[in-house]
Amino acid sequence: MRIPLLHDCRFAVAATGVTVFLDAYATAHGHEFWGDLLAAAWFIAYGLYCTQNFLGCREVHCGITGPGFLIAAILMLLRLTGVQAYGFGLPWNVFGAAALIGYFAESWYKTRSGTTFLSRKRPGDVRKSE
């Protein structure tokens, strides 16, 4: 199920900006738990949405952003639980890298195929002529 608002780049950038600001604010003021929890929720929500979107309509960027955002969520949850003690930036860097790689890959794919959607046709499929 495609949700147009979540595909609007302005919304995605603004909402991500608010989330990173709140996470950074919370971390700077000694309340990193709620900030990281908010970031993890954002990563999980967007990661699950992108994954289900890719499975439904096969947009190229969602095939990369979905798993990338979920990896960022796992990293943030490891930070939250204290299993790993890396900085606040690592999960955010993974999130940002997944977004950039996803959109660059989609742009590259579109210049070659004329579409942002992967073909559902599998190698070896032959269309019957009528």
XYZ file of C-alpha atoms in Angstrom:
130
model
C 0.000 0.000 0.000
C 1.653 3.184 -1.177
C 1.220 6.250 1.038
C 1.907 9.378 -1.053
C 2.959 11.498 1.943
C 5.772 9.069 2.783
C 7.008 9.310 -0.825
C 7.130 13.103 -0.701
C 10.815 13.982 -0.371
C 10.004 17.239 1.439
C 8.017 15.380 4.101
C 10.667 12.667 4.498
C 13.495 15.187 4.884
C 11.511 17.425 7.257
C 10.285 14.551 9.452
C 13.757 13.014 9.544
C 15.221 16.431 10.415
C 12.801 16.822 13.327
C 13.568 13.296 14.536
C 17.353 13.746 14.376
C 17.046 17.130 16.117
C 14.980 15.622 18.938
C 17.362 12.677 19.260
C 20.405 14.991 19.353
C 18.661 17.329 21.832
C 17.789 14.443 24.132
C 21.324 13.040 23.929
C 22.876 16.444 24.657
C 20.668 16.894 27.714
C 21.294 13.498 29.265
C 18.011 11.935 28.151
C 19.315 9.868 25.288
C 16.921 6.972 25.990
C 13.775 8.749 24.779
C 15.587 10.359 21.854
C 17.065 7.063 20.711
C 13.710 5.358 21.238
C 12.070 7.956 18.991
C 14.774 7.436 16.344
C 14.419 3.639 16.551
C 10.649 3.966 16.114
C 11.203 6.201 13.058
C 13.686 3.733 11.535
C 11.388 0.760 12.172
C 8.284 2.497 10.820
C 9.980 3.736 7.643
C 11.912 0.479 7.203
C 8.778 -1.651 7.411
C 6.875 0.715 5.132
C 9.629 0.676 2.489
C 9.952 -3.100 2.675
C 6.229 -3.701 2.211
C 6.161 -1.086 -0.542
C 8.987 -2.846 -2.382
C 7.213 -6.183 -2.111
C 4.027 -4.597 -3.443
C 5.194 -2.369 -6.278
C 8.967 -3.030 -6.532
C 10.251 0.550 -6.456
C 14.028 0.380 -6.734
C 14.840 2.698 -3.827
C 12.552 0.807 -1.440
C 14.505 -2.379 -2.112
C 17.527 -0.646 -0.576
C 16.013 1.764 1.937
C 13.748 -0.817 3.580
C 16.544 -3.163 4.688
C 18.909 -0.228 5.307
C 16.456 1.533 7.613
C 15.817 -1.721 9.482
C 19.573 -2.207 9.963
C 19.709 1.346 11.361
C 16.864 0.394 13.728
C 18.757 -2.679 14.921
C 21.863 -0.574 15.534
C 19.809 1.972 17.485
C 18.157 -0.769 19.544
C 21.597 -2.234 20.345
C 22.655 1.237 21.507
C 19.458 1.631 23.544
C 19.889 -1.689 25.329
C 23.559 -1.044 26.038
C 24.722 -4.077 24.056
C 26.907 -1.755 21.974
C 28.421 1.532 23.101
C 28.993 3.254 19.767
C 27.963 6.827 19.319
C 24.659 8.355 18.415
C 25.797 8.932 14.829
C 26.322 5.366 13.599
C 22.632 4.419 13.246
C 21.885 7.804 11.690
C 24.763 7.406 9.231
C 23.429 3.991 8.182
C 19.952 5.496 7.774
C 21.312 8.354 5.649
C 23.537 6.077 3.578
C 20.614 3.749 2.840
C 18.502 6.701 1.703
C 21.237 8.123 -0.530
C 22.236 4.777 -2.029
C 18.584 3.887 -2.614
C 17.782 7.090 -4.459
C 21.022 7.094 -6.472
C 20.415 3.475 -7.487
C 16.860 4.339 -8.499
C 18.049 7.321 -10.529
C 20.663 5.172 -12.267
C 18.073 2.462 -12.955
C 15.587 5.005 -14.319
C 18.113 6.425 -16.798
C 18.628 2.933 -18.193
C 15.100 1.547 -18.062
C 12.838 4.604 -18.117
C 11.060 3.508 -14.941
C 11.655 3.483 -11.190
C 10.079 0.037 -10.820
C 11.857 -3.281 -11.193
C 10.324 -5.601 -13.721
C 8.295 -8.494 -12.366
C 9.477 -10.540 -15.314
C 11.929 -13.232 -14.271
C 14.868 -14.377 -16.398
C 13.744 -17.096 -18.755
C 10.106 -15.947 -18.847
C 8.801 -15.946 -22.372
C 5.699 -14.065 -23.351
C 3.353 -16.042 -25.515
C 2.419 -14.306 -28.728
C -1.182 -14.523 -29.721
